[in-house]
Short mmCIF file of C-alpha atoms in Angstrom, two decimals:
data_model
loop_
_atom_site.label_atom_id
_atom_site.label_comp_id
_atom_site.label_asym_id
_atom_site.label_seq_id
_atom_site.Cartn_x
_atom_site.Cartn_y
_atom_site.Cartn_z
CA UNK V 17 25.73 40.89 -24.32
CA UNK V 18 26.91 41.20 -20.64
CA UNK V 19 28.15 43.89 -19.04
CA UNK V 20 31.09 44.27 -16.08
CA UNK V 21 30.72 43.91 -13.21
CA UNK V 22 28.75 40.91 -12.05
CA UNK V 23 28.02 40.11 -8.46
CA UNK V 24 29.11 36.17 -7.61
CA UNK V 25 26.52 33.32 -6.26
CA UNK V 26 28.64 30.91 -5.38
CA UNK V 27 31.63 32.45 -2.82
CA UNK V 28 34.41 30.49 -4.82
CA UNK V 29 33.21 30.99 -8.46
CA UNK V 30 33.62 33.54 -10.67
CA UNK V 31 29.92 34.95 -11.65
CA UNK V 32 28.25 32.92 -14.04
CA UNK V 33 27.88 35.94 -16.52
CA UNK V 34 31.15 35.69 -17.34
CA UNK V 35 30.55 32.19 -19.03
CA UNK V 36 30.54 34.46 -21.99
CA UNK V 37 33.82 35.65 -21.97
CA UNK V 38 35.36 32.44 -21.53
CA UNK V 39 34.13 31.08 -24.74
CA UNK V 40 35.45 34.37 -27.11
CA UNK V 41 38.36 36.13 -28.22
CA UNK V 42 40.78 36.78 -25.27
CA UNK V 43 40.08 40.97 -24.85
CA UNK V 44 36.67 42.62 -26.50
CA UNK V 45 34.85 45.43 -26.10
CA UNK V 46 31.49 45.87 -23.97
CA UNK V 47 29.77 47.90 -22.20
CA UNK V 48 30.37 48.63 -18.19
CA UNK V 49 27.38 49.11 -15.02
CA UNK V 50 28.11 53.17 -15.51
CA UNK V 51 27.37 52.85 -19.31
CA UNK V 52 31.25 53.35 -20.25
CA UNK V 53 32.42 50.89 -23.04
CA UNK V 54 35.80 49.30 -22.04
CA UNK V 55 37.99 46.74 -23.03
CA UNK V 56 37.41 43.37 -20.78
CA UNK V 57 40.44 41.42 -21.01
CA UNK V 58 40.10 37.81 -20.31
CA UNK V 59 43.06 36.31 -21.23
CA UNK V 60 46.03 35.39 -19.66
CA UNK V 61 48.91 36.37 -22.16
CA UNK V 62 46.99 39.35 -23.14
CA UNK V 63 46.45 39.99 -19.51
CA UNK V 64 50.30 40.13 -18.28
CA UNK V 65 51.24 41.83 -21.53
CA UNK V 66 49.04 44.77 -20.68
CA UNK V 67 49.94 44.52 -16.80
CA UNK V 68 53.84 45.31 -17.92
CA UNK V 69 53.11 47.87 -21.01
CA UNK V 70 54.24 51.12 -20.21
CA UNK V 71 51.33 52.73 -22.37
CA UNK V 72 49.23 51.43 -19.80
CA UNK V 73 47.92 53.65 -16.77
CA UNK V 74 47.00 52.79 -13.44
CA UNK V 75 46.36 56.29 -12.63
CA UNK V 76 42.55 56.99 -12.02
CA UNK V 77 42.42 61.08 -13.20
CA UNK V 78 43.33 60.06 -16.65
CA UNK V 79 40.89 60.75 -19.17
CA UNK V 80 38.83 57.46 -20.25
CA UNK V 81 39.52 55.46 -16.99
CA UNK V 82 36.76 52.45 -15.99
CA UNK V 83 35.00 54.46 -12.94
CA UNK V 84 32.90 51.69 -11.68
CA UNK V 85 34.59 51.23 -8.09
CA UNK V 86 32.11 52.05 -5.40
CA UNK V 87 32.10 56.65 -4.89
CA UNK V 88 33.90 56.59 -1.55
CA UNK V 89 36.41 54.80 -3.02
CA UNK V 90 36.95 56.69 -6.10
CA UNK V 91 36.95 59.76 -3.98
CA UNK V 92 40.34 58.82 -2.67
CA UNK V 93 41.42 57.75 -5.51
CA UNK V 94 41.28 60.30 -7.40
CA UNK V 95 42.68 62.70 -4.69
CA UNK V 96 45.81 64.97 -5.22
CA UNK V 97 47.07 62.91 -2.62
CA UNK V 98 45.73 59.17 -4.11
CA UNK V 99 47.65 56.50 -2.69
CA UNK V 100 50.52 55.19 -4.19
CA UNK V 101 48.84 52.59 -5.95
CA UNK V 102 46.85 54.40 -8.16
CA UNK V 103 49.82 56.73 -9.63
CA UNK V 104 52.08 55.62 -11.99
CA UNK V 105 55.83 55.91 -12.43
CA UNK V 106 58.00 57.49 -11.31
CA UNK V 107 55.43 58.55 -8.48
CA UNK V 108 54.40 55.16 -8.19
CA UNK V 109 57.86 53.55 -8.08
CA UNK V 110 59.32 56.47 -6.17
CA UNK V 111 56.94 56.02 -2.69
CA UNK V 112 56.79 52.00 -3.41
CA UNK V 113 60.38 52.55 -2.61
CA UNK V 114 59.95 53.83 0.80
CA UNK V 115 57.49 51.32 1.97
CA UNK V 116 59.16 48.12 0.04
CA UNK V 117 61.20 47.43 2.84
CA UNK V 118 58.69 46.46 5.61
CA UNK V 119 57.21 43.45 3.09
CA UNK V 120 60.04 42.15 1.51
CA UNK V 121 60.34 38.29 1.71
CA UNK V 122 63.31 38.79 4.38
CA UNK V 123 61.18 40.88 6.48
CA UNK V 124 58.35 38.66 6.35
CA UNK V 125 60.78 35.73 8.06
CA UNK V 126 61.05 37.96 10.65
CA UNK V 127 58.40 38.70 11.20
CA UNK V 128 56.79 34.94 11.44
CA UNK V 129 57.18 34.11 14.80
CA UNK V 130 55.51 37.02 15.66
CA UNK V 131 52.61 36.08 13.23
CA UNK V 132 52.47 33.06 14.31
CA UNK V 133 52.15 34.22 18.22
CA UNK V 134 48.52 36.27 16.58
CA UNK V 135 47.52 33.37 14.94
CA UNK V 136 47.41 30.93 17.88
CA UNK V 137 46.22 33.78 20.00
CA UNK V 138 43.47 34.31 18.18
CA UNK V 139 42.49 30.42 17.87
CA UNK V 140 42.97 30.13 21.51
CA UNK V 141 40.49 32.70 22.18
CA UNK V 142 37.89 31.19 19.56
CA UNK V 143 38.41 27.57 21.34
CA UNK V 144 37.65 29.52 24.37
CA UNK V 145 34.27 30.94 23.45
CA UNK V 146 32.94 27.56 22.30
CA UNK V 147 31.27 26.41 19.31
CA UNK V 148 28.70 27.57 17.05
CA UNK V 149 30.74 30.82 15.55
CA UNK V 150 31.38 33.53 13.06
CA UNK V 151 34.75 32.65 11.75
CA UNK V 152 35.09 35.90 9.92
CA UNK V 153 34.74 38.12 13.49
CA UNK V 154 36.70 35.33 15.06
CA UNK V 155 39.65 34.44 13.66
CA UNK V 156 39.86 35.74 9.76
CA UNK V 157 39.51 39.02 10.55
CA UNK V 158 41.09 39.80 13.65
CA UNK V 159 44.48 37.82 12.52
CA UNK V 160 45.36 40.12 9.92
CA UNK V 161 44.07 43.05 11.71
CA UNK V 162 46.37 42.95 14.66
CA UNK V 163 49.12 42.46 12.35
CA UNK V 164 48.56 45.66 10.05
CA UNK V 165 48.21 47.06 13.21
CA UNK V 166 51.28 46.51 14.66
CA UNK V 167 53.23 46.93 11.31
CA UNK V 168 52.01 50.59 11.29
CA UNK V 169 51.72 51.07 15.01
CA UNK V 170 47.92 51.97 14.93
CA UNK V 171 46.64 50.98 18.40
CA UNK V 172 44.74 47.57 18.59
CA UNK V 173 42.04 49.18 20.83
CA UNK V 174 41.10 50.81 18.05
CA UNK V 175 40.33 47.91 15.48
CA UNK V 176 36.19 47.57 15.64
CA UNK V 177 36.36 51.12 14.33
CA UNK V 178 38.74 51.11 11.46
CA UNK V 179 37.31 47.60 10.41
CA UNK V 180 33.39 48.79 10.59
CA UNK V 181 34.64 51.92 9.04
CA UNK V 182 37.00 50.14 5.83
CA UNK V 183 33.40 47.54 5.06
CA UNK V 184 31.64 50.86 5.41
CA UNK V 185 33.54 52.26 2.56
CA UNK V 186 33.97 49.47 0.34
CA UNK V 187 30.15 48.00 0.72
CA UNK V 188 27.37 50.81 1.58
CA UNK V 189 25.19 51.58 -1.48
CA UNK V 190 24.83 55.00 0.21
CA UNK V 191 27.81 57.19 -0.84
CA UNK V 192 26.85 59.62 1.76
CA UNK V 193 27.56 57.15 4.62
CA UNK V 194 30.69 55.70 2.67
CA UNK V 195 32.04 59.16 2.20
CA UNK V 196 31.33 60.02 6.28
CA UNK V 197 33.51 56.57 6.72
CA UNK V 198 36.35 57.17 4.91
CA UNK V 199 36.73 60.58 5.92
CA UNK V 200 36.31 59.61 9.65
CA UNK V 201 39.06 57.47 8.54
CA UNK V 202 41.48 59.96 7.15
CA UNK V 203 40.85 61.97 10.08
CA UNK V 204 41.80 58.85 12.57
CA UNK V 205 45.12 58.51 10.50
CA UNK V 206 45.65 62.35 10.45
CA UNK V 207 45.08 62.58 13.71
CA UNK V 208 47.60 59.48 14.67
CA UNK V 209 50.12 60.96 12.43
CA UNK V 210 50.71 63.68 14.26
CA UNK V 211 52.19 61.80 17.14
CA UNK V 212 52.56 58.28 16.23
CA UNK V 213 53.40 55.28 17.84
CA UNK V 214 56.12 53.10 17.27
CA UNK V 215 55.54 51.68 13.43
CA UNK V 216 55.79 52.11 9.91
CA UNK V 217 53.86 55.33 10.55
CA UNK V 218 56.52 56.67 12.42
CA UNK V 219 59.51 56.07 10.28
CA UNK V 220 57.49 57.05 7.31
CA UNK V 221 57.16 60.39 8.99
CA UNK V 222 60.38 60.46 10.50
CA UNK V 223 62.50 59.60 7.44
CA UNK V 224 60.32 61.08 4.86
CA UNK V 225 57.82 63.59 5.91
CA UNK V 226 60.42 65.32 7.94
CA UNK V 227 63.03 65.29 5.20
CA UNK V 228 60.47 67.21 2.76
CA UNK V 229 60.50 63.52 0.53
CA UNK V 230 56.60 63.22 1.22
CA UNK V 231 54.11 65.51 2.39
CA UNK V 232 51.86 64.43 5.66
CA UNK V 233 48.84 64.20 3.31
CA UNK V 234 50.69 61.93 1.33
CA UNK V 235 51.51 59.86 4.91
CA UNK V 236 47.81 59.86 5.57
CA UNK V 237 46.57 58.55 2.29
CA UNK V 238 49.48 56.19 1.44
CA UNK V 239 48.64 54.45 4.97
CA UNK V 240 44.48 54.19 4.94
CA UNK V 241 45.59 52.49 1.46
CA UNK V 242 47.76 50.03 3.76
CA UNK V 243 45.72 49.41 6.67
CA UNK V 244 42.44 49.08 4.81
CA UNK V 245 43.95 46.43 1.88
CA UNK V 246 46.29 44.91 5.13
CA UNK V 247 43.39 43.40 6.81
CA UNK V 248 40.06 43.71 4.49
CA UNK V 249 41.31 41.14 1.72
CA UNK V 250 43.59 38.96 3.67
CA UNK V 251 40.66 38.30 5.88
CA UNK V 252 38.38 37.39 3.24
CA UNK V 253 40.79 35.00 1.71
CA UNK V 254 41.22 33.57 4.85
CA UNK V 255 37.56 32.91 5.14
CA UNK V 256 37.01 31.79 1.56
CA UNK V 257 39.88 29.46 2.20
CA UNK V 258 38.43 27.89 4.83
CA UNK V 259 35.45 27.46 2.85
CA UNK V 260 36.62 26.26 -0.44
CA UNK V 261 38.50 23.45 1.33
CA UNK V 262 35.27 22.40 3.14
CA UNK V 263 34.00 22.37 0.10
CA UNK V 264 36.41 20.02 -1.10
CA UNK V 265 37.03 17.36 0.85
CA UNK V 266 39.29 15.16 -0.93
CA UNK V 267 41.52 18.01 -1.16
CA UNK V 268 41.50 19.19 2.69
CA UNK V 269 42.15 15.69 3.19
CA UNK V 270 45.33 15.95 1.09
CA UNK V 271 46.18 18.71 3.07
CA UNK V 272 46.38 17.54 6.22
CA UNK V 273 48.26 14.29 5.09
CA UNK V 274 51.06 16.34 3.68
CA UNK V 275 51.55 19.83 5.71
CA UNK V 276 54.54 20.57 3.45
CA UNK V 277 51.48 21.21 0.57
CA UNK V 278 50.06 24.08 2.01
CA UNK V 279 52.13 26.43 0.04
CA UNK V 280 51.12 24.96 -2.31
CA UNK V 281 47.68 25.65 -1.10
CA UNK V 282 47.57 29.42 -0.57
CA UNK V 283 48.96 29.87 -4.11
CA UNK V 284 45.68 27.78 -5.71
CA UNK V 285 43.54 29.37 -3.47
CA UNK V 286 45.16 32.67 -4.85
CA UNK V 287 44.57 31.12 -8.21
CA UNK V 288 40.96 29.67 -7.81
CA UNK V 289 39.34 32.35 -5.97
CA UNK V 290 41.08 35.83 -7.17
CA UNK V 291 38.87 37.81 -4.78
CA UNK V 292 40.40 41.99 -5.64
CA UNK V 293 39.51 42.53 -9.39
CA UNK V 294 39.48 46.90 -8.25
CA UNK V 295 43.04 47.15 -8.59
CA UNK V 296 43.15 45.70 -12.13
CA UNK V 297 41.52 48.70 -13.89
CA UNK V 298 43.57 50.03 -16.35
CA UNK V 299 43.52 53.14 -19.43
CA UNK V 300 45.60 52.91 -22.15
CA UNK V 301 47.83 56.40 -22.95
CA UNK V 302 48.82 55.53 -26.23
CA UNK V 303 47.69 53.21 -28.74
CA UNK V 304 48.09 49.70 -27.97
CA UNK V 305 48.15 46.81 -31.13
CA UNK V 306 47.13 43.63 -29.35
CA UNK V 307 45.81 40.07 -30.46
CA UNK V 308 44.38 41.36 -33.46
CA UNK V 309 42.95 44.85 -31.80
CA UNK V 310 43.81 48.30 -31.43
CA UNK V 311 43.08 49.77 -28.14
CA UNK V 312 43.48 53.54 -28.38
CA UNK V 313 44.49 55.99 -25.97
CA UNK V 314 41.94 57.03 -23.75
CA UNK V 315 39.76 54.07 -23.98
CA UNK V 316 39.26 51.74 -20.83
CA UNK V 317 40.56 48.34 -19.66
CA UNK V 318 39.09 45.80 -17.12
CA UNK V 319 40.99 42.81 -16.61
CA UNK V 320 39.27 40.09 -15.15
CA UNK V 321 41.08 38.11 -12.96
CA UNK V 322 39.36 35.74 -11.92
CA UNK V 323 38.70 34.70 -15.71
CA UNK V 324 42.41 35.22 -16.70
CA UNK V 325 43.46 32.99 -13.71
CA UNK V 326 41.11 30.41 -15.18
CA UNK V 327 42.61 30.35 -18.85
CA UNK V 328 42.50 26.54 -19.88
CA UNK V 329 45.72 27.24 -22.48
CA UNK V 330 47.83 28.48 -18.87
CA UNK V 331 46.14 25.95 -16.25
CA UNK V 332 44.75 23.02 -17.24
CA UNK V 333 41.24 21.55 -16.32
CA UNK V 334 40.79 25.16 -14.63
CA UNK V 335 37.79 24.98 -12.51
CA UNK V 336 39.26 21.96 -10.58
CA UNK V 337 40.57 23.11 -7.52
CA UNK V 338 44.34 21.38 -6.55
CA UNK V 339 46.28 22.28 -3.85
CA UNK V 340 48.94 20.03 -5.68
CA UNK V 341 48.25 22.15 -8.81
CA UNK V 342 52.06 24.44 -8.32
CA UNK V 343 49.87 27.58 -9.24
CA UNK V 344 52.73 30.04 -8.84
CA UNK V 345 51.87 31.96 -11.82
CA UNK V 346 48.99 33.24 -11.27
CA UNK V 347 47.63 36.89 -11.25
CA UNK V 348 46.00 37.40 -8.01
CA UNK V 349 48.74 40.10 -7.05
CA UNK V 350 48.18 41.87 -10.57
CA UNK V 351 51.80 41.77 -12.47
CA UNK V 352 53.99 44.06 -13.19
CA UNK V 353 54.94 47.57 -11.52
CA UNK V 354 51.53 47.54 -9.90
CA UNK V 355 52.05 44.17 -8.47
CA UNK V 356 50.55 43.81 -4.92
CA UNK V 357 53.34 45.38 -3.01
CA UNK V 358 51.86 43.40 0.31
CA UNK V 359 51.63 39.78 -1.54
CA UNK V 360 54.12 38.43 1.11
CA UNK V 361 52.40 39.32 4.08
CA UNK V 362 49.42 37.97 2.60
CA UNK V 363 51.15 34.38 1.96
CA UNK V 364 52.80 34.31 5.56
CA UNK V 365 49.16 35.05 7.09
CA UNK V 366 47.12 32.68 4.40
CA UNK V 367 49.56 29.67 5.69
CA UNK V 368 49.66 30.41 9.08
CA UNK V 369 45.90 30.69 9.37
CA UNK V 370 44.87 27.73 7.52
CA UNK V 371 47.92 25.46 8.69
CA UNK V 372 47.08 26.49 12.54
CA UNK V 373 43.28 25.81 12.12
CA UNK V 374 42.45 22.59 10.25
CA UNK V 375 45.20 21.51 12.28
CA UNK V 376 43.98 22.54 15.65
CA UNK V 377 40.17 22.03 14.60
CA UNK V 378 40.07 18.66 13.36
CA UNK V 379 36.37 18.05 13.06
CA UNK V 380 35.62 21.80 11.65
CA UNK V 381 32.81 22.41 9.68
CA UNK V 382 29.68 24.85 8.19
CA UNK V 383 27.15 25.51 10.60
CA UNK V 384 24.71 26.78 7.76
CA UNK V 385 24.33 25.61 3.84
CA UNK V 386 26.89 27.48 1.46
CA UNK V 387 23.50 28.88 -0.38
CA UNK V 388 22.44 30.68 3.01
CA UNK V 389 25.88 32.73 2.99
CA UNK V 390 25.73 36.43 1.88
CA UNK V 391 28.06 37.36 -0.50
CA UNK V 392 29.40 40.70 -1.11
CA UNK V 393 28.55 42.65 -4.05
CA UNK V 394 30.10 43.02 -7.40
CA UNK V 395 33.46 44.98 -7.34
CA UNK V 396 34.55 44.85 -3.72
CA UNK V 397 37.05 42.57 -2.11
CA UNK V 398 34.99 39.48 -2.63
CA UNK V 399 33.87 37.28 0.00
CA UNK V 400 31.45 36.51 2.60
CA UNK V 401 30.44 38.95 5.55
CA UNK V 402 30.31 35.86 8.01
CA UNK V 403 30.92 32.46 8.20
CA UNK V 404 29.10 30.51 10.37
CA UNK V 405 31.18 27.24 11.57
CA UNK V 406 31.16 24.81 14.12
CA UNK V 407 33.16 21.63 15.41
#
């Protein structure tokens, strides 16, 4: 019997434990790392069903909920003043409303130009330093940094700390150091808040801390949630992207022939690599009759995405990886209420990147065998903490 979760060896494949749960019944129950039995959902239809049922929680301080994300993260979490994300309606819906504005599709067009201005900027910069080099601290990281930091108007001279501090959090075993991290974090964002600069910080506080709507707690939690998931898995799919189409030759190749496919693109590499499986942890609040199964209130549920985005009766021939595939329906983002409320950002910055680099870097390549990369561990934003490259 397995349990959940499992740490990956290969960057773009889901770990090979989960062989398991590909070949059973679509949701089952089994046991979790902290010794908690939940119910591990790994099938698509069951998996959007529960993503829209109401009797579902995303809310972390209700009895029964899968507590497996690393302490320092669960900390926050489970805050009076958690994050936005991890309440439920009409909490949820109710601050999702004041922030929906600044990632709306509309927004995000114009916003482009701007993006695009980062991207090149950045490339420039790594053309300038030369070949071999770290693509992550070159060029996937610092892209969507700079833009989460201008969105919120936290000062770019300030990135190497809230990056080193965000992997801090989400990867040290040692949940005393993780804990110093995020709350040097909170108290960066505090301390901005009081007098920030131009930015979604600033209206925020302006239009809704000042009004009484939200408290500046609230402010401060709501945005570590947005600068940390603005930059940290945006980067890594940047870097996995780059990777996966290295890895696959015959569809790079397709790529470049055909710019007008890289749309296209992002949405397989959404598909094919699901990288954040934290925010689809679930409780149920009432009793929930599904494919044959009862899952009662107050007992767990871990959807796993990057199974459920692999479900042969949804996509066929599912471990090929297409860039032609039309993937759009996919689960990266989650579904539902809870759907990734910064999925459009992350789409605009995914084609950007990619389109402005295998472009501009014809002869790009791995400077080190795929084996010798170091992979994150097992429920984190997955990825790789560097990726050596040359051209």
């Amino acid at each position: 019997m397995i349990t959940y979760p499992q740490a990956r060896t290969c960057p773009y494949q889901p770990a090979p434990g989960y062989d398991e749960l590909r070949e059973g019944p679509p949701l089952r129950k089994l046991p979790l790392v902290n010794g908690q039995q939940a119910w591990i959902v790994s099938g698509y239809e069951q998996a959007r069903a529960l993503f829209a049922d109401s009797r579902v929680s995303s809310d972390r301080t209700n009895p029964g909920f899968p507590m497996i994300m690393p302490p320092a993260i669960q900390a926050v979490q489970t805050s009076p003043n958690r994050p936005f994300l991890v309440r439920d309606d009409p909490e949820h819906n109710r601050v999702r409303r004041m922030l929906i504005s600044e990632f709306t599709v509309r927004r995000l067009k114009e916003l482009q130009p701007e993006i695009e201005k980062v991207v090149h900027s950045t490339l420039d910069a790594m053309l300038a330093a030369g070949p071999p080099t770290d693509l992550v601290t070159a060029y996937s990281l610092p892209i969507p940094s700079l833009v989460i930091s201008r969105m919120l108007g936290v000062p770019w001279e300030d990135h190497e700390f809230f990056q080193n501090a965000t992997r801090t959090v989400i990867q040290s075993k040692d949940p005393e150091t993780a804990g110093k991290a995020t709350g040097q974090l909170l108290a960066y964002i505090s301390n901005l808040a009081q007098d920030p600069p131009p930015g979604l910080i600033a209206r925020l506080k302006q239009e809704q801390v000042e009004t009484g709507a939200m408290t500046l707690n609230d402010l401060v939690f709501n945005s570590l949630l947005l600068l940390g998931a603005g930059h940290e898995t945006t980067s890594s799919m940047i870097s996995l992207g780059v990777l996966t189409l290295l890895e696959h030759p015959g569809q790079l190749a397709a790529l470049r022939s055909d710019p007008d496919k890289v749309p296209g693109a992002v949405e397989e590499l959404l598909r094919y690599l699901t990288i954040a499986e934290g925010p689809m942890l679930r409780v149920a609040v009432a009793d929930i009759p599904i494919a044959g199964e009862v899952i009662k209130a107050g007992e767990a549920i871990v959807i796993v995405g990057s199974i459920v985005n692999r479900d042969p009766d949804v996509f066929a021939d599912p471990d090929r990886f297409d860039v032609s595939r039309g993937a759009t329906h996919h689960v990266a983002f989650g579904y539902g209420v809870h759907q990734c409320l910064g999925q459009n950002l992350a789409r605009t910055e995914l084609r950007l990147a990619l389109s402005a680099l295998f472009e501009r870097v014809p002869d790009l390549r791995l400077a080190v065998p795929v084996d010798e990369l170091e992979l994150r561990p097992a429920m984190t934003i997955q990825g790789v903490n560097a990726l050596p490259v040359t051209w």
